[in-house]
Coordinates of C-alpha atoms in Angstrom, one line a residue:
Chain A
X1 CA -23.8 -24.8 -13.9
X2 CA -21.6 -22.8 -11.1
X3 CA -19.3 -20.5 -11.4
X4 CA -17.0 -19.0 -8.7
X5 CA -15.5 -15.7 -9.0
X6 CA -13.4 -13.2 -7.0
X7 CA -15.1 -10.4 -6.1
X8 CA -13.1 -6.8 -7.2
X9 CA -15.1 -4.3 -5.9
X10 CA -13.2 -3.5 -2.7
X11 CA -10.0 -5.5 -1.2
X12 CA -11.9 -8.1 0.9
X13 CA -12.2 -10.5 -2.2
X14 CA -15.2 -12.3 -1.6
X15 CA -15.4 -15.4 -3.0
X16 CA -19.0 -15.4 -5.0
X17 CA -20.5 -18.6 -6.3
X18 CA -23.0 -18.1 -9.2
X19 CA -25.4 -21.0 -9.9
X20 CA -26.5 -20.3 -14.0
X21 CA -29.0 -22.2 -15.8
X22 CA -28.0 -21.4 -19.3
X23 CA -28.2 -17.9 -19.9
X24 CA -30.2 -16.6 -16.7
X25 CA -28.9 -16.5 -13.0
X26 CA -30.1 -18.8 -10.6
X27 CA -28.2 -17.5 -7.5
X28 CA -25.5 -15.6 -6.2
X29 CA -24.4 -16.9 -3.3
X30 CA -21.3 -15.3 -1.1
X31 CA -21.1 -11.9 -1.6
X32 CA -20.6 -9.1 1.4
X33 CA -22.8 -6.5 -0.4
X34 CA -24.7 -5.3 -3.4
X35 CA -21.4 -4.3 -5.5
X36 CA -20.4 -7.7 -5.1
X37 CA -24.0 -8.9 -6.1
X38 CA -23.7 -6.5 -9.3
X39 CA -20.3 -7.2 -9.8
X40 CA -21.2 -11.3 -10.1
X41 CA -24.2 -10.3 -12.3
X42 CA -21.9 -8.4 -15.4
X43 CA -19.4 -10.8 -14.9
X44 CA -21.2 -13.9 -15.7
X45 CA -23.1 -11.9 -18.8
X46 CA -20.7 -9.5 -20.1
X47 CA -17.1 -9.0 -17.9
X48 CA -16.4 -5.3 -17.8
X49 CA -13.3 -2.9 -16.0
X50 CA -12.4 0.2 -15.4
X51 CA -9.2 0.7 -17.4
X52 CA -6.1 2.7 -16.2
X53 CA -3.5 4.2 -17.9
X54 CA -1.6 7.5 -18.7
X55 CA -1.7 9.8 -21.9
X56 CA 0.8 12.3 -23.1
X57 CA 0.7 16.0 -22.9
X58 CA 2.1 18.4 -25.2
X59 CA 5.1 19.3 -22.8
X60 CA 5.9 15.0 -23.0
X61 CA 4.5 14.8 -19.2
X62 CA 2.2 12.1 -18.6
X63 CA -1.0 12.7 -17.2
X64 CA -2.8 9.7 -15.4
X65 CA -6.3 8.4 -17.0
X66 CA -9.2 6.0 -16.6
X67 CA -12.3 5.4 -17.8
X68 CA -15.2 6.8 -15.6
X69 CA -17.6 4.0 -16.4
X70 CA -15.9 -0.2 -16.6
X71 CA -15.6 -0.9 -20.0
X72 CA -16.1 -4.2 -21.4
X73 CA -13.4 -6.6 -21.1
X74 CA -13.1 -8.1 -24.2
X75 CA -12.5 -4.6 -25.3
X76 CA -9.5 -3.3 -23.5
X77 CA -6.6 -3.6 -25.9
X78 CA -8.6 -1.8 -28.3
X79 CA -9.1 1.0 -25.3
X80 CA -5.4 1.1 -24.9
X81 CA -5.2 1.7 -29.0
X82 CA -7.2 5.2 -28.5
X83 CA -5.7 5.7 -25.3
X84 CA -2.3 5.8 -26.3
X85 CA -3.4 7.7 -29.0
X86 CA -4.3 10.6 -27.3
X87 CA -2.7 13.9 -27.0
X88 CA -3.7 16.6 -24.7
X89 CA -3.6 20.4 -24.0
X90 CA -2.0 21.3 -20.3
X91 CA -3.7 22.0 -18.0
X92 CA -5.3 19.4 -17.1
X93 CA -7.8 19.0 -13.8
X94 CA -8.8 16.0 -12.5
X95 CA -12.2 15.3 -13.8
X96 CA -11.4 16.9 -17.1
X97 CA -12.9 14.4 -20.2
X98 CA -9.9 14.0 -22.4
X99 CA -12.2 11.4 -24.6
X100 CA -15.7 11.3 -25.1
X101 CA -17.5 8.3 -25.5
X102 CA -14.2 5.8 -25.5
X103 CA -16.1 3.1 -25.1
X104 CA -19.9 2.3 -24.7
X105 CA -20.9 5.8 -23.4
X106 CA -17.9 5.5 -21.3
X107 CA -15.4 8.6 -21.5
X108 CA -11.7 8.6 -20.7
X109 CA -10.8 11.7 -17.7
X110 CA -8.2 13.0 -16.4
X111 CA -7.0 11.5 -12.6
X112 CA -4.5 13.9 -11.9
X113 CA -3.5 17.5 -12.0
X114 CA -1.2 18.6 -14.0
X115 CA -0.6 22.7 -14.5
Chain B
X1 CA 11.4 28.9 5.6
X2 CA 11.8 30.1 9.5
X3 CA 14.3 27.8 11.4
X4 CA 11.4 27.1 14.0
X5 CA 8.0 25.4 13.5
X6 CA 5.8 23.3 16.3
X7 CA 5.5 20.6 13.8
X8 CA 7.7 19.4 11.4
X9 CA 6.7 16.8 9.3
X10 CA 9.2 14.4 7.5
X11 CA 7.5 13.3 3.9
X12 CA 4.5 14.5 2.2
X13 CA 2.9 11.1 0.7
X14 CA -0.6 10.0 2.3
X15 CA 0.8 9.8 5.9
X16 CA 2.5 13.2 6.0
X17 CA -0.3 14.9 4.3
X18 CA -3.1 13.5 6.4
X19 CA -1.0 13.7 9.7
X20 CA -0.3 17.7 8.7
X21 CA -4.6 17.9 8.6
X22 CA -5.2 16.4 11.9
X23 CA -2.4 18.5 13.5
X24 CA -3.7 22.0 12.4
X25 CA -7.5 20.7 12.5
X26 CA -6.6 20.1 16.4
X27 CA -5.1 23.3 17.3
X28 CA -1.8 24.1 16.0
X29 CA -1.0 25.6 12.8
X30 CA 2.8 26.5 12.9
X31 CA 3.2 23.6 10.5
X32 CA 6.0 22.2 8.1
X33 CA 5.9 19.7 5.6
X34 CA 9.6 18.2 3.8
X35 CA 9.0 16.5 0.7
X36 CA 12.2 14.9 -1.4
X37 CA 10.2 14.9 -5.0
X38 CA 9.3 17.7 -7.0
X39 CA 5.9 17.3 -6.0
X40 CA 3.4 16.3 -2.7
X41 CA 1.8 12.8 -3.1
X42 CA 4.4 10.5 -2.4
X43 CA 4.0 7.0 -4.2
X44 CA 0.2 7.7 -4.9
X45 CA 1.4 9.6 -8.0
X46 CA 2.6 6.5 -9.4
X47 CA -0.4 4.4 -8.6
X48 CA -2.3 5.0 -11.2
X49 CA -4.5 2.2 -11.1
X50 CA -8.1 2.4 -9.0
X51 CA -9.1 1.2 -6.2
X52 CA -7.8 3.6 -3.6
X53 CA -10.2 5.4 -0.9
X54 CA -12.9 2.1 -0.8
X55 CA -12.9 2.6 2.6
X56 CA -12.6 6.2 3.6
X57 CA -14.4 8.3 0.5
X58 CA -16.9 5.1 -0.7
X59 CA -15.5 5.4 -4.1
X60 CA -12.6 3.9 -6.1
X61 CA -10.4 6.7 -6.8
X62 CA -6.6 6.0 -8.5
X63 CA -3.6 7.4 -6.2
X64 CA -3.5 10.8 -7.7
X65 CA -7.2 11.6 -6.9
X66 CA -7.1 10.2 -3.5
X67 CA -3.5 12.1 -3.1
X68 CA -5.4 15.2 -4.1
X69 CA -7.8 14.9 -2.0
X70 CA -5.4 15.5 0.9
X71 CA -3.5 18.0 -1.1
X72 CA -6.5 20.3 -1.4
X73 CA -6.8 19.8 2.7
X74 CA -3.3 21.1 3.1
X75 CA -3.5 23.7 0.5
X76 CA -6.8 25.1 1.8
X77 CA -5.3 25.0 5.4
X78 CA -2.3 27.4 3.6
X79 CA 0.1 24.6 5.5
X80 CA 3.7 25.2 4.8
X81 CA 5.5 22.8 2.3
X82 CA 8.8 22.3 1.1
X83 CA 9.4 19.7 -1.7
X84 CA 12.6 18.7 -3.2
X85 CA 14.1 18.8 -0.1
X86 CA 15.6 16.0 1.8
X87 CA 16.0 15.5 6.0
X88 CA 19.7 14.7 6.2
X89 CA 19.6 14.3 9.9
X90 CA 17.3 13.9 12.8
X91 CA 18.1 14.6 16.6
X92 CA 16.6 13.3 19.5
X93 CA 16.1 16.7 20.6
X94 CA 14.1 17.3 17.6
X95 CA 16.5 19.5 15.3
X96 CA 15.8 18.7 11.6
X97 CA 18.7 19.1 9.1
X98 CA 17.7 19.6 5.5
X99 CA 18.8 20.1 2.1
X100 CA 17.5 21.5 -0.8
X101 CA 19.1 23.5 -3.8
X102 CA 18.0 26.5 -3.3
X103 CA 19.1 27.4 0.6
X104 CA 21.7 24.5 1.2
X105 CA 21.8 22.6 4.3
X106 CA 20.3 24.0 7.2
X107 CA 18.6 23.3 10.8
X108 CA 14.9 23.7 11.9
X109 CA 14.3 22.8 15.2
X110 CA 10.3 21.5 16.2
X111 CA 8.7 20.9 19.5
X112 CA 7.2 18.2 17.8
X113 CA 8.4 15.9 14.6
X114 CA 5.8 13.1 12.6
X115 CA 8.0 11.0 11.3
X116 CA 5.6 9.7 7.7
X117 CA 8.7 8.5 5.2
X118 CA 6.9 5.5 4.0
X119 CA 8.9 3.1 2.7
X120 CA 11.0 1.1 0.5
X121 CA 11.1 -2.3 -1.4
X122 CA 13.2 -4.9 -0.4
X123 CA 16.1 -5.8 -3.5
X124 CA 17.6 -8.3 -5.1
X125 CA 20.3 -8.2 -2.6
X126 CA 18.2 -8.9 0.2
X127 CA 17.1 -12.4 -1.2
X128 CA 20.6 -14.1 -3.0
X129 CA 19.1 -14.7 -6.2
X130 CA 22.0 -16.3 -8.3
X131 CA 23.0 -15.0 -11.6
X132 CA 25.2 -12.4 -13.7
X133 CA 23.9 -8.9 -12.9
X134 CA 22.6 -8.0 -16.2
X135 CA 20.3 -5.1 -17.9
X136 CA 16.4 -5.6 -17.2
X137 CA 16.2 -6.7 -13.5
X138 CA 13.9 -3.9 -11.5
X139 CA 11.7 -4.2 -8.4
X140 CA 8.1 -3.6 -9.3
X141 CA 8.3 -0.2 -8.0
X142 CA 10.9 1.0 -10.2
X143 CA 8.9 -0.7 -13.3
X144 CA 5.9 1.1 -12.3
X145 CA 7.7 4.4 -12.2
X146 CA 9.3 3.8 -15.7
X147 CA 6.0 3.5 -17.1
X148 CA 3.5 5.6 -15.2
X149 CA 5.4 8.6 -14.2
X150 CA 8.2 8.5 -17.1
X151 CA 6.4 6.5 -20.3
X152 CA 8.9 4.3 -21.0
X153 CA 8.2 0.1 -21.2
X154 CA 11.3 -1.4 -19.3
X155 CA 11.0 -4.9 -21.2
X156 CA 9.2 -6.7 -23.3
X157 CA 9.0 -10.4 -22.1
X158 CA 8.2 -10.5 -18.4
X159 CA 9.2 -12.8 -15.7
X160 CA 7.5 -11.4 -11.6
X161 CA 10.0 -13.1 -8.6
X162 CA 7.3 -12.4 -5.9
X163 CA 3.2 -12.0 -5.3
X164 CA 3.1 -8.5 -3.9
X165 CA 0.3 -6.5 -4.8
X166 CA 2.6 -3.9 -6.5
X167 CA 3.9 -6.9 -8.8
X168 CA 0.9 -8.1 -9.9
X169 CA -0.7 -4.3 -10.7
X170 CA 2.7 -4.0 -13.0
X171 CA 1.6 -7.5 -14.6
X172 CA -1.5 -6.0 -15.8
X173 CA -0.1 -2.8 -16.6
X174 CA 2.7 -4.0 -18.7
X175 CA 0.3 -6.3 -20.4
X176 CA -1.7 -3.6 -21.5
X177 CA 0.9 -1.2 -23.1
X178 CA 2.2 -4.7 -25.0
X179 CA 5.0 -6.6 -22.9
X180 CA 4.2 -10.5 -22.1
X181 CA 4.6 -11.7 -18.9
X182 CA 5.5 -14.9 -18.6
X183 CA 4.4 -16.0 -15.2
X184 CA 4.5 -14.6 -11.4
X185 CA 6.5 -16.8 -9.0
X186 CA 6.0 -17.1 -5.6
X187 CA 7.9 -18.9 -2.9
X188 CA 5.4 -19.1 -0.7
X189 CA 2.6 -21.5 -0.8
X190 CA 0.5 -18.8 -1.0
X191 CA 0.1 -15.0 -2.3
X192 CA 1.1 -12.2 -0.5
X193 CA -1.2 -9.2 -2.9
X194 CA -5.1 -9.3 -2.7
X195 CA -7.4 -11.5 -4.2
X196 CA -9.0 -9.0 -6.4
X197 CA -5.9 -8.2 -7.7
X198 CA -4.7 -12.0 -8.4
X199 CA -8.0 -12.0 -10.7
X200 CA -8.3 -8.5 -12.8
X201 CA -4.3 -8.3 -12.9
X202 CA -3.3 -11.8 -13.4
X203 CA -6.7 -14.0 -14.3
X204 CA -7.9 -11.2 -16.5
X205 CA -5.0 -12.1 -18.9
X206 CA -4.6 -15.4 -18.3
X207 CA -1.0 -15.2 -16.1
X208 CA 0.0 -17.9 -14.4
X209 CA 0.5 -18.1 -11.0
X210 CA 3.7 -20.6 -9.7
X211 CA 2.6 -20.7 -6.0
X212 CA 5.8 -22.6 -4.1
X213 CA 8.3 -21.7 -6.6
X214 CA 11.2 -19.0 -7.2
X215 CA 13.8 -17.7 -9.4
X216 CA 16.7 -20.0 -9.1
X217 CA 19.0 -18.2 -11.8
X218 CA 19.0 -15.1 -14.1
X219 CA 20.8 -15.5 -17.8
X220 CA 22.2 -13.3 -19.6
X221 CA 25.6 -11.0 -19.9
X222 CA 24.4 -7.1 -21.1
X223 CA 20.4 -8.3 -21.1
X224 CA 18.6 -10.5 -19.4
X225 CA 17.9 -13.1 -21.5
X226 CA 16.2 -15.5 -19.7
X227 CA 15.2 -17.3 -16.2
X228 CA 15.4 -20.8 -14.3
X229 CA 12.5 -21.0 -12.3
X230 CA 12.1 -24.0 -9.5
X231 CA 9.9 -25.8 -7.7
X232 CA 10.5 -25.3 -3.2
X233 CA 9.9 -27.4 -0.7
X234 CA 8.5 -26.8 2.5
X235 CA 12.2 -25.5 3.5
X236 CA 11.7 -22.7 0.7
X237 CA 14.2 -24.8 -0.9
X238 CA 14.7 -25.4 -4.8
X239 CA 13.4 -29.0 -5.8
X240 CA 16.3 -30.9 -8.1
X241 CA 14.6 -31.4 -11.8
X242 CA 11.1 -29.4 -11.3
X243 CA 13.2 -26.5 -13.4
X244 CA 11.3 -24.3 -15.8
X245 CA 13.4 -22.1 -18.3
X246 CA 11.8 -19.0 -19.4
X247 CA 13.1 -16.6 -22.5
X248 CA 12.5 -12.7 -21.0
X249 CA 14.3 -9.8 -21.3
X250 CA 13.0 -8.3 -17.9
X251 CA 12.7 -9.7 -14.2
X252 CA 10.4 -7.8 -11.8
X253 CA 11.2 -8.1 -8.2
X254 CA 7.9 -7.8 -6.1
X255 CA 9.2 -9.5 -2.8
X256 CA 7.9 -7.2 0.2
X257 CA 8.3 -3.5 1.6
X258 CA 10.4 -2.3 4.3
X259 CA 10.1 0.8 6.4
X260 CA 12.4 3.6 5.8
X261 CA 14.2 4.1 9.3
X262 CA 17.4 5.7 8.7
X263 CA 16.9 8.9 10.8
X264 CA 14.3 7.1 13.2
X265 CA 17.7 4.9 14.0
X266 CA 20.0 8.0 13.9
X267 CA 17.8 10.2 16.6
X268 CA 18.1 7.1 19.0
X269 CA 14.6 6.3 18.4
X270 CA 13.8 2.6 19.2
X271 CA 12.8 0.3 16.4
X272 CA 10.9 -2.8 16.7
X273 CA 12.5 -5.8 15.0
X274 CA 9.0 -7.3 14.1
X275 CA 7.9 -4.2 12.1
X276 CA 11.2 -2.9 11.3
X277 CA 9.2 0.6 12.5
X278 CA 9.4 2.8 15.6
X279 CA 7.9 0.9 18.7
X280 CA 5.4 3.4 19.9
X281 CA 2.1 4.0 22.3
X282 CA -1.6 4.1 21.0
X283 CA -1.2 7.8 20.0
X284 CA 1.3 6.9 17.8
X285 CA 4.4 8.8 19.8
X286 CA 7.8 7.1 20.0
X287 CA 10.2 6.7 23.0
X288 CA 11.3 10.0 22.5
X289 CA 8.6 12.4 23.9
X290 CA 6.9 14.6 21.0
X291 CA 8.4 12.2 18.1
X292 CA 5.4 10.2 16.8
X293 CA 4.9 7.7 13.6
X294 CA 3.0 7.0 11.6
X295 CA 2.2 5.0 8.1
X296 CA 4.3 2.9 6.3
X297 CA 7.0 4.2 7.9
X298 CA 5.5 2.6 11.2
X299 CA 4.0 -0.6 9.7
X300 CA 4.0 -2.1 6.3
X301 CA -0.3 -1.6 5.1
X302 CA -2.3 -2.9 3.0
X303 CA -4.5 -0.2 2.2
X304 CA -3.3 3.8 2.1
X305 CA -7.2 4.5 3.6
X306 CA -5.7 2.8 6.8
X307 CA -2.3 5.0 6.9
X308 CA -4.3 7.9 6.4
X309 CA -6.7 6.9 9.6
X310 CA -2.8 6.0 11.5
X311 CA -1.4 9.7 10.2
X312 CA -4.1 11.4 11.6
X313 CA -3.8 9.6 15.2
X314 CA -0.3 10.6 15.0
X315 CA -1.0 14.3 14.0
X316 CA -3.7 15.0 16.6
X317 CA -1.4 13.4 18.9
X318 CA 1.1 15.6 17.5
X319 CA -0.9 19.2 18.4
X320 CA -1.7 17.8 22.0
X321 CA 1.8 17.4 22.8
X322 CA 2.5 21.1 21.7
X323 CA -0.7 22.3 23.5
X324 CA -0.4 20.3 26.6
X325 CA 3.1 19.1 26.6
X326 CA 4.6 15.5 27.7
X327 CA 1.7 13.4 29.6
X328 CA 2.8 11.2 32.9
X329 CA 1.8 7.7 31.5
X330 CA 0.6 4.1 33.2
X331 CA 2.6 1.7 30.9
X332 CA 0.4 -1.7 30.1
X333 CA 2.6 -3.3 27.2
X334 CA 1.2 -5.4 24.3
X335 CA 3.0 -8.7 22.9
X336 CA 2.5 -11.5 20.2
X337 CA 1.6 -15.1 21.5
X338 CA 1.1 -18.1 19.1
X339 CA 0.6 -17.3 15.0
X340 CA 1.1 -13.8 15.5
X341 CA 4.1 -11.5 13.8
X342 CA 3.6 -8.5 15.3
X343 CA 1.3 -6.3 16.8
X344 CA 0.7 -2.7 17.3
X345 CA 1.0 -0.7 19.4
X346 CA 3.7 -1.7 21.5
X347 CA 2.5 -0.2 24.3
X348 CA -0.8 1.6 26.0
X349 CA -0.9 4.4 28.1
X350 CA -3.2 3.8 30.3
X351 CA -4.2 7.5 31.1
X352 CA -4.6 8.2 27.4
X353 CA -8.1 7.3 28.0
X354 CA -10.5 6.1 24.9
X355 CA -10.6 2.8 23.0
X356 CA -7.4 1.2 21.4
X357 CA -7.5 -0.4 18.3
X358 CA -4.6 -3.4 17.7
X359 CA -3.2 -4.0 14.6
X360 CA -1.1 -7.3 13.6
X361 CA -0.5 -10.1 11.1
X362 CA -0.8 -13.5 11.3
X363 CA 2.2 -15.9 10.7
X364 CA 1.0 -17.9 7.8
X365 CA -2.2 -18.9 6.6
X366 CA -5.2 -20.3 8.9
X367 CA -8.5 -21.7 8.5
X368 CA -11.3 -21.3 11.5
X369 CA -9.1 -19.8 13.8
X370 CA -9.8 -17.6 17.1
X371 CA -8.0 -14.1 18.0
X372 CA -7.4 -13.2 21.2
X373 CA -5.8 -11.0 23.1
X374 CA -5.7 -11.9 26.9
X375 CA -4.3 -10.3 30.1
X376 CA -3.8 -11.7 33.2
X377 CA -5.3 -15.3 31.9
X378 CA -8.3 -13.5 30.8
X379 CA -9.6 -13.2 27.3
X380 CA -10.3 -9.3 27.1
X381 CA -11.2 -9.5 23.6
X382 CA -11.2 -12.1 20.6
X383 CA -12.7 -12.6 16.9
X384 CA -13.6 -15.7 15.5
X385 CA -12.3 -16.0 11.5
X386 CA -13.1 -18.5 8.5
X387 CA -10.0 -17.4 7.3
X388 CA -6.5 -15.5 7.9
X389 CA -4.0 -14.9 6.2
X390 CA -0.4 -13.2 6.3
X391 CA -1.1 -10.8 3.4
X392 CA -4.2 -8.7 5.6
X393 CA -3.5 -6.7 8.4
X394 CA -5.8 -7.8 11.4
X395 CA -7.4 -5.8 14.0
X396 CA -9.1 -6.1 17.6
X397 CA -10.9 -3.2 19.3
X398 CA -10.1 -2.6 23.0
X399 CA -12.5 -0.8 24.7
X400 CA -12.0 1.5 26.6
X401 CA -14.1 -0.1 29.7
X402 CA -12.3 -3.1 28.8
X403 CA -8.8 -1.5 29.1
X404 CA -10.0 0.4 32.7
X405 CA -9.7 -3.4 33.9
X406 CA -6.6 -4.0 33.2
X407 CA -3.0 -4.0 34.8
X408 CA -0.8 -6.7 33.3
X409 CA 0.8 -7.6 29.6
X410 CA -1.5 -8.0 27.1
X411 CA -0.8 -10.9 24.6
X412 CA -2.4 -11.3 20.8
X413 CA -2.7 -14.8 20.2
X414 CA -4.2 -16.9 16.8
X415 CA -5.7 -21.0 18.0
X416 CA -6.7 -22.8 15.3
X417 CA -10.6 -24.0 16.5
X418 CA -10.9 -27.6 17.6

């Protein structure tokens, strides 16, 4: 069976054909590097994204977040849940973990400054 | 803030920011930077989403971190910076008139002025999209700031006029803090945002895509309360019975960016009608001597890595012409042939010296096509594509051996490949 998928890793797009025989990978045909080759890999077995958002501080600013590893797909409402559900402490440096372990091993940080 | 500086930079997003490192890291530190918002940044702070700095820093960094990246430069460089204060006035003798709240309106005058004010989305107005004028119609922009940079949801049920990249990030984003969208329409017969983000922002959730259609009428009195969405032709115009009715209480207008020119216009400055940006040489510098451009200000991109390479042309261009002073130039000029909208620079200076890159778009969509540019009836340079499209800026290197050749017009041309 083929599938073809959009490569997200970087703005080119490459258009990535993978042939699948069942569960395993036959090829990957179509991709410009070794992301994309990765990318096509997890997408075929398990889809996963880095997830985006914002989270409230104390003083009701917003202070933008994201998950430093992708998470899976299939999980990212569920993300959102704990996401919006988190409060934090100002100030905040970009870097700063704001939840451990959100998802998978994966923790939500901080992607801006805010004093 | 001293009323004289030998660079004065008009906005402090990516292209100001980056420009301002260039110009001190080449020589001249008497800097200014004028920011309108409360903070430096400029749209980045509302693109929260990743994929920013691909190109430039190898990672995938959201607009904040790649903003701060370029703040930290400034910062460490102790460059001066005044935010939440707005240029009222530019002269062609480089006088800058400024407010802010704390000293009023007052003049600096620079030897040398980067003009880096981004710019704006096109409205409503611009496109004669019938209807009432009810609650609930923003662009994208506006939609994106609501929610990122202010935390409210402007709607709940979704309908996107336009396939810009900053409408489908809001499709995702909305989806994710609980609105529906409905569907994004394009006119088009193709999409104007990047591929990746047609799959993880519209794909992902299972959006559809209406490729050749648009927004034919908005309902509703106070509210939106719903959309007629039709079928085009190849005219762009709305096909009799292919009408779709959609129940929403919000309309997202995602239809293209246009550079913010008001005080390039009022110094005199010329303005290309292709762009909509100031018609400038390789370095980046305007008509007016010591007046340089530079990022979306200058030409609509698709990636802010690329205005930051643009902004720091302009800004070491900027600290030559305060070292050196005006150049004597050998004028070669650069024009669009078939399948081509624009291309930039305008013009070469054939003393400059060095490689020129161009940058331009295509006209609409081709398949196994050849680039060229040619002078004199001689290809000087061309690229063979598998595909182009509208939606991604093109390039061709001139080297400069290549350019040491040459004396007459040089003209960017797309041919679609026997």
């Amino acid at each position: 069976m083929k599938k073809t998928l959009t490569c997200i890793e970087c703005p080119l797009g490459c258009e990535i054909e993978v042939t699948m025989n069942g569960d395993e990978i036959v090829s990957i045909v179509g991709n410009g590097c070794l992301r994309g080759k990765a990318y096509a890999e997890n997408e075929v077995t398990c889809p996963k994204r880095v997830v985006t958002s914002t989270v409230r501080a104390e003083n009701g600013a917003l202070v933008p977040v994201k998950t430093d590893a992708p998470v899976k797909k299939s999980e990212m409402f569920e993300i959102m849940q704990k996401i919006n559900a988190v409060k934090v402490k100002l100030p905040v440096k970009i870097g700063d973990i704001l939840l451990e372990n959100i998802s998978d091993g994966a923790n939500l940080i901080a992607t801006g400054n805010e004093e | 803030m001293k009323k004289n500086y030998d660079i004065v930079i008009i906005g402090g997003g990516p292209a100001g920011l980056a420009a301002a490192v260039a110009a001190y890291d080449n020589g001249v530190k008497d800097i200014l930077i004028l920011e309108r918002e409360e903070r430096l940044g400029g749209i980045l702070n509302q693109c929260i989403h990743n994929g920013f700095g691909l190109t430039r820093f190898k990672e995938s960094l959201s607009g904040p971190e790649y903003a701060a990246r370029f703040i930290d430069e400034v910062q460490k460089r102790q460059i001066e910076v005044c935010t939440q204060t707005t240029v009222l006035a530019l002269s062609k003798e480089k006088q800058v008139t400024v407010i802010n709240s704390a000293q009023g309106v007052f003049t600096v005058q620079a030897k040398s002025v980067v003009l880096a004010m981004g710019c704006r989305e096109r409205s409503r107005g611009a496109l004669n999209v019938a209807g009432s004028r009810p609650a609930g119609i923003y662009s994208a922009g506006t939609a994106q700031k609501y929610v990122n940079i202010k935390g409210y949801l402007p709607g709940k049920r979704v309908v996107i006029l336009g396939s810009g990249d900053i409408g489908l990030i809001m499709a995702r984003r909305m989806t994710l803090e609980g609105a529906k969208v409905l569907a994004v329409c394009e006119i088009m017969p193709y999409s104007s945002g990047l591929k990746r983000n047609i799959a993880q922002c519209l794909d992902d959730f299972g959006i559809p895509l209406y490729l050749s259609h648009t927004i034919t009428k908005i309902e509703g009195e106070k509210r939106v309360t719903g959309v007629v969405v039709s079928k085009v032709d190849e005219n762009k115009r709305p096909i009799a019975g292919t009408e779709m009715h959609f129940d929403c209480d919000t309309v997202l207008f995602s239809v293209g960016l246009i550079p913010e020119n008001e005080l390039t216009k009022m110094a005199g400055i010329e303005l290309s009608p292709k762009t909509r940006g100031a018609v400038v040489y390789q370095n980046r510098e305007t008509d007016t001597d010591g007046v340089f451009a530079c990022g979306n200000v200058l030409q609509v991109h698709d990636l802010v890595d690329f205005v930051s390479e643009e902004a720091e042309i302009a800004g070491k261009a900027a600290a030559q012409y305060v070292l050196n002073g005006a150049k004597v130039r050998e004028e070669i000029s650069v024009n669009t042939g078939n399948n081509i909208s624009y291309v930039l620079p305008q013009k070469i200076d054939r003393n400059a010296g060095g490689q020129v890159k161009l940058f331009f778009r295509v006209t609409n969509t081709f398949k196994n096509c050849t680039i060229t540019a040619t002078s004199g009836g001689e290809v000087i340079a061309k690229r063979k594509k598998r595909i182009a499209v509208p939606g991604e800026m093109e390039t061709l290197l001139l080297t400069e051996k290549t350019l040491a050749g040459i004396n007459d017009e040089i003209v960017v041309s797309l041919e679609v490949d026997e």
